[in-house]
Coordinates of C-alpha atoms and ligand atoms in Angstrom, one line a residue:
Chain A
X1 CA 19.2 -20.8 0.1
X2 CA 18.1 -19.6 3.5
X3 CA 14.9 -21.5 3.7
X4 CA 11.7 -21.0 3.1
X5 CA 9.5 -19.1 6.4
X6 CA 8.4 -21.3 9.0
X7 CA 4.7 -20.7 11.0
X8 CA 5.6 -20.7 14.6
X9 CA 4.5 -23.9 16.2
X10 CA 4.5 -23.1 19.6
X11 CA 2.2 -20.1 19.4
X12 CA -0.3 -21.0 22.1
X13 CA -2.9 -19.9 20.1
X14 CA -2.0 -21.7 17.1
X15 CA -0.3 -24.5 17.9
X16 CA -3.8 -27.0 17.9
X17 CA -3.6 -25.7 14.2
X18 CA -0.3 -26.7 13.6
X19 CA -0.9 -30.2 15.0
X20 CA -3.8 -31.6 13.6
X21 CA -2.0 -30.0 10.0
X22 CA 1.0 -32.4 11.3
X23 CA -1.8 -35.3 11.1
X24 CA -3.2 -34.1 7.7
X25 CA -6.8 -32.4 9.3
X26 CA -7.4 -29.0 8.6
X27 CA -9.3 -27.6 12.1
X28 CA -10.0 -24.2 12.7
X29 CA -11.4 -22.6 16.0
X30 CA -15.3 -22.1 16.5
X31 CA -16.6 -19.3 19.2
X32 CA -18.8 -21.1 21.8
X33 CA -19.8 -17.7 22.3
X34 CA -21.7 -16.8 18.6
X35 CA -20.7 -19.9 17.1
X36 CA -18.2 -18.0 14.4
X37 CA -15.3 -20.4 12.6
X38 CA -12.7 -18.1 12.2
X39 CA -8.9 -17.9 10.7
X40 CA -6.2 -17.5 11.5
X41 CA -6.3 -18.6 15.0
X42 CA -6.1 -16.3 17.9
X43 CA -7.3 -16.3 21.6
X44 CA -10.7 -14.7 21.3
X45 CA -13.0 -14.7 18.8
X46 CA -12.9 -11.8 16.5
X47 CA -16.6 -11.7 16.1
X48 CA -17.5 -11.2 19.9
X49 CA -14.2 -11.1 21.5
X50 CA -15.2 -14.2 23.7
X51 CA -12.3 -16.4 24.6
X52 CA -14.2 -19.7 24.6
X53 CA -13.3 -21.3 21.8
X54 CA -13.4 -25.4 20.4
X55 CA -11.4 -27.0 17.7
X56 CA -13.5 -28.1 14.5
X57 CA -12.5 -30.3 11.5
X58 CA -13.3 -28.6 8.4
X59 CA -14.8 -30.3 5.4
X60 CA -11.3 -29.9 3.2
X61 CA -13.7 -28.3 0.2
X62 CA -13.8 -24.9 -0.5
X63 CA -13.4 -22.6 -3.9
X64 CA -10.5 -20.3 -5.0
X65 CA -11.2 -16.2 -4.2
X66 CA -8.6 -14.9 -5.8
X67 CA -5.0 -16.2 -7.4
X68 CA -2.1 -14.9 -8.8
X69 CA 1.1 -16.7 -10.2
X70 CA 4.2 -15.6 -9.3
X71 CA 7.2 -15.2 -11.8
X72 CA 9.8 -14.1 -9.9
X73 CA 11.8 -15.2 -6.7
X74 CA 11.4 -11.9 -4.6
X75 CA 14.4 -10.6 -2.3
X76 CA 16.5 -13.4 -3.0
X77 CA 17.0 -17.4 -4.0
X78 CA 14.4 -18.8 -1.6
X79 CA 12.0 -19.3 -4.1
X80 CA 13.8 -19.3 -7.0
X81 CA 12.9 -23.1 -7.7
X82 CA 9.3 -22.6 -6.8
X83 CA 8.4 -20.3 -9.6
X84 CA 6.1 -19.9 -11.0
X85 CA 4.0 -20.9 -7.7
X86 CA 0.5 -20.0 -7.7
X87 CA -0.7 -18.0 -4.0
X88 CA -4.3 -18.5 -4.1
X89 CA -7.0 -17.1 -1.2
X90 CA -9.3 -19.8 -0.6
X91 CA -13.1 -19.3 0.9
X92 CA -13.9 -22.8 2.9
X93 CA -17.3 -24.1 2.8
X94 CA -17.1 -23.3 6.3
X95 CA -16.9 -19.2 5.7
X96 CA -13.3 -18.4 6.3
X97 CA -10.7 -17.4 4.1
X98 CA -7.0 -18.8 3.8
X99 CA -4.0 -18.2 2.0
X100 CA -2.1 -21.5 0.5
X101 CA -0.7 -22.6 -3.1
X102 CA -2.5 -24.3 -5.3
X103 CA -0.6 -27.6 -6.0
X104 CA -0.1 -29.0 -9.7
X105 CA -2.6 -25.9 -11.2
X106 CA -3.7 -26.4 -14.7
X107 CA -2.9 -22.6 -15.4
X108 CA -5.0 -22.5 -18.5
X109 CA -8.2 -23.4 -16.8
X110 CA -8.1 -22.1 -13.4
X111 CA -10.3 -19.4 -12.3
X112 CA -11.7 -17.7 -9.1
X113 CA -15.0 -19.9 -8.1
X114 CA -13.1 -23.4 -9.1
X115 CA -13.9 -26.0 -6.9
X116 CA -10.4 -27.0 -4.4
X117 CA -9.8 -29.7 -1.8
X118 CA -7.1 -29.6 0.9
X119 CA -4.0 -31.8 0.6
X120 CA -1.0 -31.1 3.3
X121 CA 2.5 -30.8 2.0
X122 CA 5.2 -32.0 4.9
X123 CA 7.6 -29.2 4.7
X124 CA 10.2 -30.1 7.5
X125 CA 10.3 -31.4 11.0
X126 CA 6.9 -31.1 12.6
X127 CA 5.8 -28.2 9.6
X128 CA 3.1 -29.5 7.4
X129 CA 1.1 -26.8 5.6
X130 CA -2.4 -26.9 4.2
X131 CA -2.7 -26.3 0.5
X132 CA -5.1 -26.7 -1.9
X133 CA -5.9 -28.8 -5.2
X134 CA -8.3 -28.1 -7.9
X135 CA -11.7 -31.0 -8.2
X136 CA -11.5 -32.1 -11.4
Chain B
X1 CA -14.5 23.2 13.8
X2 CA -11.6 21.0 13.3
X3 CA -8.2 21.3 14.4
X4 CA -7.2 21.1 10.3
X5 CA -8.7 24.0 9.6
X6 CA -5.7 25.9 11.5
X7 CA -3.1 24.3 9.4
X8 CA -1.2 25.4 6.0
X9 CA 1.5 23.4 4.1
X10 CA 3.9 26.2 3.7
X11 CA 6.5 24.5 1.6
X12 CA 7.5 21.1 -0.1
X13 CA 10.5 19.8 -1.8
X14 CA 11.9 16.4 -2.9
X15 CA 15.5 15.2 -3.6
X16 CA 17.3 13.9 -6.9
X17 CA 14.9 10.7 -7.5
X18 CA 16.4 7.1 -8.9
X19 CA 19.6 5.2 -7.7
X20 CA 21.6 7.4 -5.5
X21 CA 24.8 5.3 -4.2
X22 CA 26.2 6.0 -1.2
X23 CA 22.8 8.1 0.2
X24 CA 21.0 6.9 3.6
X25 CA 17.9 7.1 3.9
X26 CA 18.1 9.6 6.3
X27 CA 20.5 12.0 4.2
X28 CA 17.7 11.9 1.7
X29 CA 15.4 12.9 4.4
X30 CA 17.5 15.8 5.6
X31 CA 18.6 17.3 2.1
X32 CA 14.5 17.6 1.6
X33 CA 14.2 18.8 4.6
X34 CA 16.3 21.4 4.6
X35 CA 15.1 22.6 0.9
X36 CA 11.5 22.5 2.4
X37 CA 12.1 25.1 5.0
X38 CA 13.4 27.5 2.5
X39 CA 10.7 27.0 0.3
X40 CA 8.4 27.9 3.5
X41 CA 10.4 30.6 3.7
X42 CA 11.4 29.5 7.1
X43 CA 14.9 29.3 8.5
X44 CA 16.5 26.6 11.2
X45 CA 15.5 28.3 14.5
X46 CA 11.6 28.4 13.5
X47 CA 11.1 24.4 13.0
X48 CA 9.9 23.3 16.6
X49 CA 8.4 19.9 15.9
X50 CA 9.7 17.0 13.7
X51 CA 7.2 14.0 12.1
X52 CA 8.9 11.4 9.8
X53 CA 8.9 8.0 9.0
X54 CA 12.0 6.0 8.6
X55 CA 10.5 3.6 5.1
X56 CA 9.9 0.3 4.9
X57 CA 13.2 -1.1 3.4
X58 CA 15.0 -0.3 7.1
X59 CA 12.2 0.2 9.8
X60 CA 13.8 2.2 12.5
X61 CA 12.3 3.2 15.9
X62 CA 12.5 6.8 17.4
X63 CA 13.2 7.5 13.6
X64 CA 11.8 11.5 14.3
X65 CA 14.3 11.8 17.1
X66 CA 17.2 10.5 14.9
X67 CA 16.3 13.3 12.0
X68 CA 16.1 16.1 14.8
X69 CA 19.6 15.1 16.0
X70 CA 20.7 15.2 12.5
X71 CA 19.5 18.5 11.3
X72 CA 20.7 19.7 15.3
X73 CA 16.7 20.4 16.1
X74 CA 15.6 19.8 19.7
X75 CA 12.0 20.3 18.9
X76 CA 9.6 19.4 21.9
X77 CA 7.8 16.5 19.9
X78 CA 9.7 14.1 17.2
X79 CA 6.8 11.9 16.4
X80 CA 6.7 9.1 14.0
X81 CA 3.7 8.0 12.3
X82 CA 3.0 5.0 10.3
X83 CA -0.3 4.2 8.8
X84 CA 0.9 2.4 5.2
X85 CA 0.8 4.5 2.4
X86 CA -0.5 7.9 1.9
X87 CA -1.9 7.4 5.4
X88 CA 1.5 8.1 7.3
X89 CA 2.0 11.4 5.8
X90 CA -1.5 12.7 6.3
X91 CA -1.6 11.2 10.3
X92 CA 1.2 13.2 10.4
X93 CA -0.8 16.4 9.1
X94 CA -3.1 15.4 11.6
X95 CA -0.5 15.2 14.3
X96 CA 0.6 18.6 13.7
X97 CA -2.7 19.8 13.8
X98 CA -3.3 19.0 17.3
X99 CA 0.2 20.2 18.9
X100 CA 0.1 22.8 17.0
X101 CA -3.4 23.6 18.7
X102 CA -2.4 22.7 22.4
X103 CA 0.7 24.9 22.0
X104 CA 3.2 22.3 21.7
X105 CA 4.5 23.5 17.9
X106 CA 4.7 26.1 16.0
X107 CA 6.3 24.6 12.8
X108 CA 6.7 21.3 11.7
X109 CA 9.1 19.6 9.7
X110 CA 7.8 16.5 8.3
X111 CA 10.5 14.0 6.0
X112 CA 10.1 10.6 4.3
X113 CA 11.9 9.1 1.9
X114 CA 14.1 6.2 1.7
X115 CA 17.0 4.3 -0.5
X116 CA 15.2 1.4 -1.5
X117 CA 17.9 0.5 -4.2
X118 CA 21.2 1.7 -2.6
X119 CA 20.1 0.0 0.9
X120 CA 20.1 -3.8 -0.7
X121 CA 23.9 -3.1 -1.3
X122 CA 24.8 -2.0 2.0
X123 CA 23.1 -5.2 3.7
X124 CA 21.4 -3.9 6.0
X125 CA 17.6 -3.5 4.1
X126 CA 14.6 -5.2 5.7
X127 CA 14.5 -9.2 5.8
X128 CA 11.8 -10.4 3.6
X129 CA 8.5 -11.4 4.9
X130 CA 8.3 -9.5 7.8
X131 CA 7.2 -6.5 5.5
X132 CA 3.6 -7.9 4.5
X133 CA 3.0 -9.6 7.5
X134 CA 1.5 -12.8 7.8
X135 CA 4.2 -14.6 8.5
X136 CA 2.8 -17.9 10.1
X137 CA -0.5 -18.1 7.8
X138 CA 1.0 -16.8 4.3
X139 CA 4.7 -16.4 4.4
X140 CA 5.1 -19.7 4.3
X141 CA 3.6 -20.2 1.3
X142 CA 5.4 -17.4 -0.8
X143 CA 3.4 -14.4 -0.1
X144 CA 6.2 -12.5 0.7
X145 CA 6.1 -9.2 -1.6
X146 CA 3.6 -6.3 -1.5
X147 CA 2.9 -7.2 -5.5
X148 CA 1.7 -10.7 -5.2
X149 CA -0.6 -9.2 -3.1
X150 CA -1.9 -6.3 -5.5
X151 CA -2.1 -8.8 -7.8
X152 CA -4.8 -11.3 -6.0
X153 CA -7.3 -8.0 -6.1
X154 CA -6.1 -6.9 -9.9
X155 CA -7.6 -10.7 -10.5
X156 CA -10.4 -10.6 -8.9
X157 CA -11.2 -7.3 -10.2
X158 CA -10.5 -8.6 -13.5
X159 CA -12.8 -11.8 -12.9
X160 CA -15.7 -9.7 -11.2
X161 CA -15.8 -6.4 -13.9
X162 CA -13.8 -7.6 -17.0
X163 CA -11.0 -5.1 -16.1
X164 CA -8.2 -5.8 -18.8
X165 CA -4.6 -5.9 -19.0
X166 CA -4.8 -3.6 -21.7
X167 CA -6.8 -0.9 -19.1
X168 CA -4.3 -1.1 -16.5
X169 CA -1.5 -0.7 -19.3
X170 CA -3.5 2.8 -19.8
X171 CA -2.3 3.7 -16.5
X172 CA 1.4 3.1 -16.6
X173 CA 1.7 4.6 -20.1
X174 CA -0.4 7.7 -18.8
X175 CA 2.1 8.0 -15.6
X176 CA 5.1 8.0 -17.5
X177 CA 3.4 10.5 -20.2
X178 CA 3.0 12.6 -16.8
X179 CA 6.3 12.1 -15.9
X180 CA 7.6 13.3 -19.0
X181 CA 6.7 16.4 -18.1
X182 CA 8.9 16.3 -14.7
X183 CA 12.1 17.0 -15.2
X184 CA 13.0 15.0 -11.5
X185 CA 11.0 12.0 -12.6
X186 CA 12.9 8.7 -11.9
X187 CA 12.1 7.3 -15.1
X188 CA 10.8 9.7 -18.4
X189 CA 11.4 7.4 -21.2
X190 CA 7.7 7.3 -22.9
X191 CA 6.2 3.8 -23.2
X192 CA 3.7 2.4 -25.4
X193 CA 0.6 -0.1 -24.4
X194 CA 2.8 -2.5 -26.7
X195 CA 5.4 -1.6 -24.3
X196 CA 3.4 -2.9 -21.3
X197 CA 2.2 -5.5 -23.1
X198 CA 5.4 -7.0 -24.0
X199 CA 6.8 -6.4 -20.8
X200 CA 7.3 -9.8 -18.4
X201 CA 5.0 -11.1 -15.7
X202 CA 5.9 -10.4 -12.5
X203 CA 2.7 -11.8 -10.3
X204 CA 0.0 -12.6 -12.7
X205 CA -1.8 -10.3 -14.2
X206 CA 0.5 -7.7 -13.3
X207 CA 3.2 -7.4 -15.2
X208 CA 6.8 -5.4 -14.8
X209 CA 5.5 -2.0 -16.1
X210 CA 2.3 -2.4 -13.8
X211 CA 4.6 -2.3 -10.8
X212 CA 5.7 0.5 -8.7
X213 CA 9.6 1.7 -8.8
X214 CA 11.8 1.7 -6.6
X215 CA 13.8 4.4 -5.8
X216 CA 16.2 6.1 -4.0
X217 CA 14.8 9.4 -2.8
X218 CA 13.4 11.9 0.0
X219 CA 10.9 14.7 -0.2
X220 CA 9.5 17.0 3.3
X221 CA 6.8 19.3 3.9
X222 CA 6.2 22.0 6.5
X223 CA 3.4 22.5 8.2
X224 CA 2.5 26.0 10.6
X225 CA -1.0 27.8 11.2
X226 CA -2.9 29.4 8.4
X227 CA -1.8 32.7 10.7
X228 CA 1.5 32.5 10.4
X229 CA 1.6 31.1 6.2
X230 CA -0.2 35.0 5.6
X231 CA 2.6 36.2 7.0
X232 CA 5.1 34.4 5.3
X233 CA 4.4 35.7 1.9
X234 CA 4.6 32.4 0.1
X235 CA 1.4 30.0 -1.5
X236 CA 0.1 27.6 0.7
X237 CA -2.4 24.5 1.0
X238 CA -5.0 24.1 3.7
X239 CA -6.7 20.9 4.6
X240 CA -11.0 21.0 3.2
X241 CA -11.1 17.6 4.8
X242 CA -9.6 14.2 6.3
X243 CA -10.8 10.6 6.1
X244 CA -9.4 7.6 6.6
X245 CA -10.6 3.8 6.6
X246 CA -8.6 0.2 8.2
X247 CA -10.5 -3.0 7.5
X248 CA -7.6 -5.7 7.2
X249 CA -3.5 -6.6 7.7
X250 CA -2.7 -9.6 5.0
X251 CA -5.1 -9.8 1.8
X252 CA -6.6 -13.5 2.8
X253 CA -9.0 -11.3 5.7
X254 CA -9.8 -8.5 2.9
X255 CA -13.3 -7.9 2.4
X256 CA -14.3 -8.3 -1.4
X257 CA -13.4 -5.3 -3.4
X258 CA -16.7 -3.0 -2.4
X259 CA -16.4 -3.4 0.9
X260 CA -12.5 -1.8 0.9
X261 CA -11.9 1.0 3.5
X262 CA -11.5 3.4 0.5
X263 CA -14.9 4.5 -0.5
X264 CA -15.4 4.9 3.1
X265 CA -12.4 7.1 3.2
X266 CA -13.4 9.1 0.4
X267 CA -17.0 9.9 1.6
X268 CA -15.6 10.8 5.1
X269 CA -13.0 13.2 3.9
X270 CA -15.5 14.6 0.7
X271 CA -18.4 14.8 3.6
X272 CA -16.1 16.5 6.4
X273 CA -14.3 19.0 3.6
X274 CA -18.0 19.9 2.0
X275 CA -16.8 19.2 -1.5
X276 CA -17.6 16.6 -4.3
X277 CA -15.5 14.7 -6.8
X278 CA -17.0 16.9 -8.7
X279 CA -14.9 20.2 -7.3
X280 CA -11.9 18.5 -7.9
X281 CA -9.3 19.7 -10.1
X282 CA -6.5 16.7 -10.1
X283 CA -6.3 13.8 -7.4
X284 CA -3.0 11.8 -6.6
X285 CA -3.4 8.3 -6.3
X286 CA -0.9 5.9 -4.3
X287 CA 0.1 3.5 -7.1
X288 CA 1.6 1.0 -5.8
X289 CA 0.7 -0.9 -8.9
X290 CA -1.2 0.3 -11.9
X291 CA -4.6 -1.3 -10.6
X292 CA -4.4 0.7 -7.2
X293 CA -5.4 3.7 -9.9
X294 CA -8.4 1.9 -11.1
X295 CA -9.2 1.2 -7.6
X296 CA -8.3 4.7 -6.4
X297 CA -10.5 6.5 -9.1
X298 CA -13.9 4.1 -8.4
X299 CA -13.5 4.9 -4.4
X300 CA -13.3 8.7 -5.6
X301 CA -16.6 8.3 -7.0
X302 CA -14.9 9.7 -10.7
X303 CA -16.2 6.5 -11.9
X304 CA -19.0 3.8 -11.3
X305 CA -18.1 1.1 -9.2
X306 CA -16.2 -1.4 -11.5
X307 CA -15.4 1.0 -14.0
X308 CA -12.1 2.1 -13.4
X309 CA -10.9 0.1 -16.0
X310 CA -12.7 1.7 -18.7
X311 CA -12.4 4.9 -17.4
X312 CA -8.5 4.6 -17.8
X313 CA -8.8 3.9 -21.1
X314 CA -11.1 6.5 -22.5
X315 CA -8.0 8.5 -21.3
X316 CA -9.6 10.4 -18.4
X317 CA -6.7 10.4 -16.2
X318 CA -4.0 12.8 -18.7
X319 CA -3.5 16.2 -18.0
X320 CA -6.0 18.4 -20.2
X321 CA -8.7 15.6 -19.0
X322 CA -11.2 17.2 -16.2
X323 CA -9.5 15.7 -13.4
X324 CA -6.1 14.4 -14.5
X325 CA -4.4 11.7 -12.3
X326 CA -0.6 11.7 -10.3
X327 CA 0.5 14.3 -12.7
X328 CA 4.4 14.0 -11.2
X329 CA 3.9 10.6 -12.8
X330 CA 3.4 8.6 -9.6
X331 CA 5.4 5.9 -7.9
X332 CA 5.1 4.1 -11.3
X333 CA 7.0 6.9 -13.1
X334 CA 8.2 9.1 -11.0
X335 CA 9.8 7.6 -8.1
X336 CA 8.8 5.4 -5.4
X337 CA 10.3 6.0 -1.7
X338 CA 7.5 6.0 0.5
X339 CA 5.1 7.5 -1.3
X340 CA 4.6 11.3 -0.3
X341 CA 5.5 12.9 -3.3
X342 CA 1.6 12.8 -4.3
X343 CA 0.9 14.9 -1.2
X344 CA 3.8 17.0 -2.2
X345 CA 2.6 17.6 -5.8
X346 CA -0.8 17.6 -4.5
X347 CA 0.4 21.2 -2.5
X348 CA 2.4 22.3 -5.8
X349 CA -0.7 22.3 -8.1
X350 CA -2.4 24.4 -5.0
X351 CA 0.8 26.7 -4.6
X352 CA 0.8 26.9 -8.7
X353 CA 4.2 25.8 -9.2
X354 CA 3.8 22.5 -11.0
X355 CA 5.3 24.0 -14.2
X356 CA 4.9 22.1 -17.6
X357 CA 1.8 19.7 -15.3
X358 CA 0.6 22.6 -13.9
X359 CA -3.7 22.3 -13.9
X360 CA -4.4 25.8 -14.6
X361 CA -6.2 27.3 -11.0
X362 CA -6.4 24.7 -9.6
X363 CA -8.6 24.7 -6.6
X364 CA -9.2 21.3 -4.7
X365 CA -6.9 18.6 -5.2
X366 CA -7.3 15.0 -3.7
X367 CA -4.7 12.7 -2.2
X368 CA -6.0 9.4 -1.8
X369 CA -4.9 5.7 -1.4
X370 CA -4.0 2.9 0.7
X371 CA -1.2 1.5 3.2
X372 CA -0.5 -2.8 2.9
X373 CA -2.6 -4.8 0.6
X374 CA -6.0 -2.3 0.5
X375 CA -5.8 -2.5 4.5
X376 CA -5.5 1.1 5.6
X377 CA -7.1 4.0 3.5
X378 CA -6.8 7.6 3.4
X379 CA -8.3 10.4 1.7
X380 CA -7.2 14.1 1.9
X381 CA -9.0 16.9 0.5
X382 CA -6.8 19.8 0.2
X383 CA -7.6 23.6 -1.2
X384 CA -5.6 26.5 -2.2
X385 CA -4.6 28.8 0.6
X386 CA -6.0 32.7 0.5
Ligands
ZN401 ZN1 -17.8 -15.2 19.0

């Protein structure tokens, strides 16, 4: 086992990411500039390339893009007792578009335009990590 | 006027494809090398540039500067492009192009290739993760292979058009029919949709069969002026026209499937070389997976928008059809080490000397696809030399 990948916490432009996930909030930068909510973070906004930027709590809803579930533990052990794992791309209410799992997925209902709320899984010292959970 | 008018693929040639132990990468990339300059009918002391790409499973930098000191060349550019996909090998057309016109080349020698099996024994292949990127926001959450990737558009492909498992089986038993007819094919064995159908999941809906190979393997092309192919006597391709297309790194900032960089591509490179998917005699598709096909033949314009997957199945894409598709049998069938043996086979069915796939006369042939998850595009338009 050589552990799952961990984000980097002390990217500067991340890290206000990382810490409200460590408090269970999902916030995501908003452009002063043209007033875009954009992901993942970064120093300027990638609509106008303005570097004033505020922090803003999402809603926690959104609806699932796209999914797959994965069969197979690629490379090497690491995920070999997380399959099958679902990686789903999820569209916020608020416009952008993540990447998480979907936790405890009825696989024979779920489909692209379900309805999915955040929940945070603490993964180790300081690393929590968004992921999502279908509405019933 | 474009710089690509000037050029001519002189000669192409590819290695033994499938698990080769005890080959580097870069062996595999010299051995091809070296057989491409014959077939240009070319010897040592004429190659004066070198443009390669090391592969994905060990990234190396300078990696053009390590295969000149191999093959003992001391050309005055070694340059390394790497645009994902088809995309690195026709930059590096583009490359040649412009030293060749400010005087800085004559003839190039361009090599890829990679051991993509052999290189997990020696220890020393790529870490996972950092291959597809995203390692803070996706990593972390498993997206750590190329496939799972493919596989989030084959779904939403499949939720938005109705595209079947059963249609993207069409494509892997039509590549390995192709490859069939190749007698260097990493894999020949026909297979059935039954086959395909029974074959395991490997990131929903794409199974094992709808996933590329991997492969040990090297192939090379040279590249000089249309000037100096006349007066070497041997068949040649020229590029009609070049487009390309970059809209994304990790699939969670994709655009949704229309708004892809590979429509764009094609138009550009259709618009710039003057000719149609209609003119088209084959096309060579980068397939990483069996729905990067019914991706690749709806950007072409071959089909509607959507309706690749039915396309696939009314068994358009098999030699004898009016534009057959990756008749070397693709990275599904035929081997998978980077991905330039379309463009190679692309110059073969222009040089007629594909053999039993051989499109008779052929005239315009298309090399098109896409680097990372759908984030780079390229399209090249290629014709047969005088
Ligand atoms: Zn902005």
């Amino acid at each position: 086992m050589t552990g799952k990948p961990r984000p980097d916490l002390n990217d500067a432009a991340a890290a206000p990411y990382w810490e409200a996930a460590a408090r269970h909030e999902l916030m995501l930068p908003r452009c002063d500039g043209c007033g875009l909510v954009f992901f993942p973070p970064r120093e300027h906004c990638p609509g106008c390339w303005n570097g004033d930027l505020s922090w803003q709590p999402m809603s926690g809803g959104g609806k699932v893009w796209t999914f797959t579930e994965v069969h197979v533990a690629f490379y090497d052990d690491t995920w070999a007792e997380d399959v099958p794992y679902v990686v789903a791309v999820i569209e916020l209410d608020e416009g952008p578009r993540l990447l998480a799992n979907i936790v405890e997925p009825d696989m024979d209902r779920l489909s692209i335009g379900d309805r999915v709320e955040v929940v945070f899984e603490d993964r180790s010292e300081g690393v929590s990590l968004p992921m999502f959970r279908a509405i019933k | 006027m474009s710089v690509l008018d000037g050029i001519a693929i002189v000669g192409v040639a590819e290695t033994a494809i499938g698990k080769l132990p005890g080959r580097s990468a870069i062996s595999l990339q010299a051995e091809a090398g070296v057989a491409a300059v014959a077939a240009a009918g070319l010897a040592k002391d004429d190659i004066d540039g070198v443009f390669s790409f090391s592969g994905y499973s060990q990234a190396m930098m300078l990696h053009a500067a390590r295969v000149a000191e191999h093959l003992g060349l001391r050309p005055e550019l070694a340059v390394v492009t790497d645009v994902g996909g088809p995309g690195t090998h026709h930059a590096a057309l583009l490359n040649v192009a412009a030293a060749i016109d400010a005087g800085m080349c004559t003839a190039a020698l361009c090599t890829y290739g990679e051991n993509g099996i052999s290189i997990r024994r020696s220890g020393r292949g790529r870490a996972p993760g950092t291959l597809t990127g995203g390692e803070d926001f996706e990593a972390p959450y498993g997206q750590i292979a190329m496939i799972s990737g493919y596989a989030l558009f084959a779904q939403r492909h499949m939720h938005l058009h109705g595209t079947t498992s059963e249609q993207l089986g069409a494509v892997a038993v039509t590549s390995r029919y192709h490859a069939s007819l190749n007698d260097n094919a990493h894999k020949r064995e026909p297979i059935t949709l039954a086959d395909h159908q029974a074959s395991p999941m490997i990131s929903s809906p794409l199974r094992r069969l709808d996933c590329s190979l991997i492969s040990d393997a090297g192939g090379a092309f040279v590249v000089t002026s249309v000037e100096r192919a006349r007066s070497l006597g041997v068949p040649y391709a020229r590029v009609l026209g070049y487009g390309a297309a970059t809209t994304h790194h990790v699939p969670s900032q994709a655009p949704d499937l229309h708004e892809l960089g590979g429509p764009l591509a094609a138009t550009r490179a259709f618009e710039r070389s003057g000719m149609t998917a209609a003119d088209v005699d084959a096309v060579y598709i980068h397939d990483a997976c069996t729905f990067s096909v019914v991706a690749g033949v709806e950007a072409l314009g071959l089909c509607g928008e959507g309706e690749g997957g039915p396309y696939a199945e009314s068994g358009a894409l098999a030699l004898g059809s009016k534009c057959p598709v990756n008749l070397h049998g693709g990275m599904l069938s035929h081997g998978h080490a980077g991905g330039v043996f379309h463009l190679l086979d692309a110059v073969r069915q222009l040089q007629g000397t594909a053999g039993q796939r051989q499109v008779d006369g052929a005239e315009v042939v298309v090399a098109h696809g896409n680097g990372g998850v759908f984030s780079t595009f390229s399209t090249m338009v290629l014709g047969r030399g005088g």
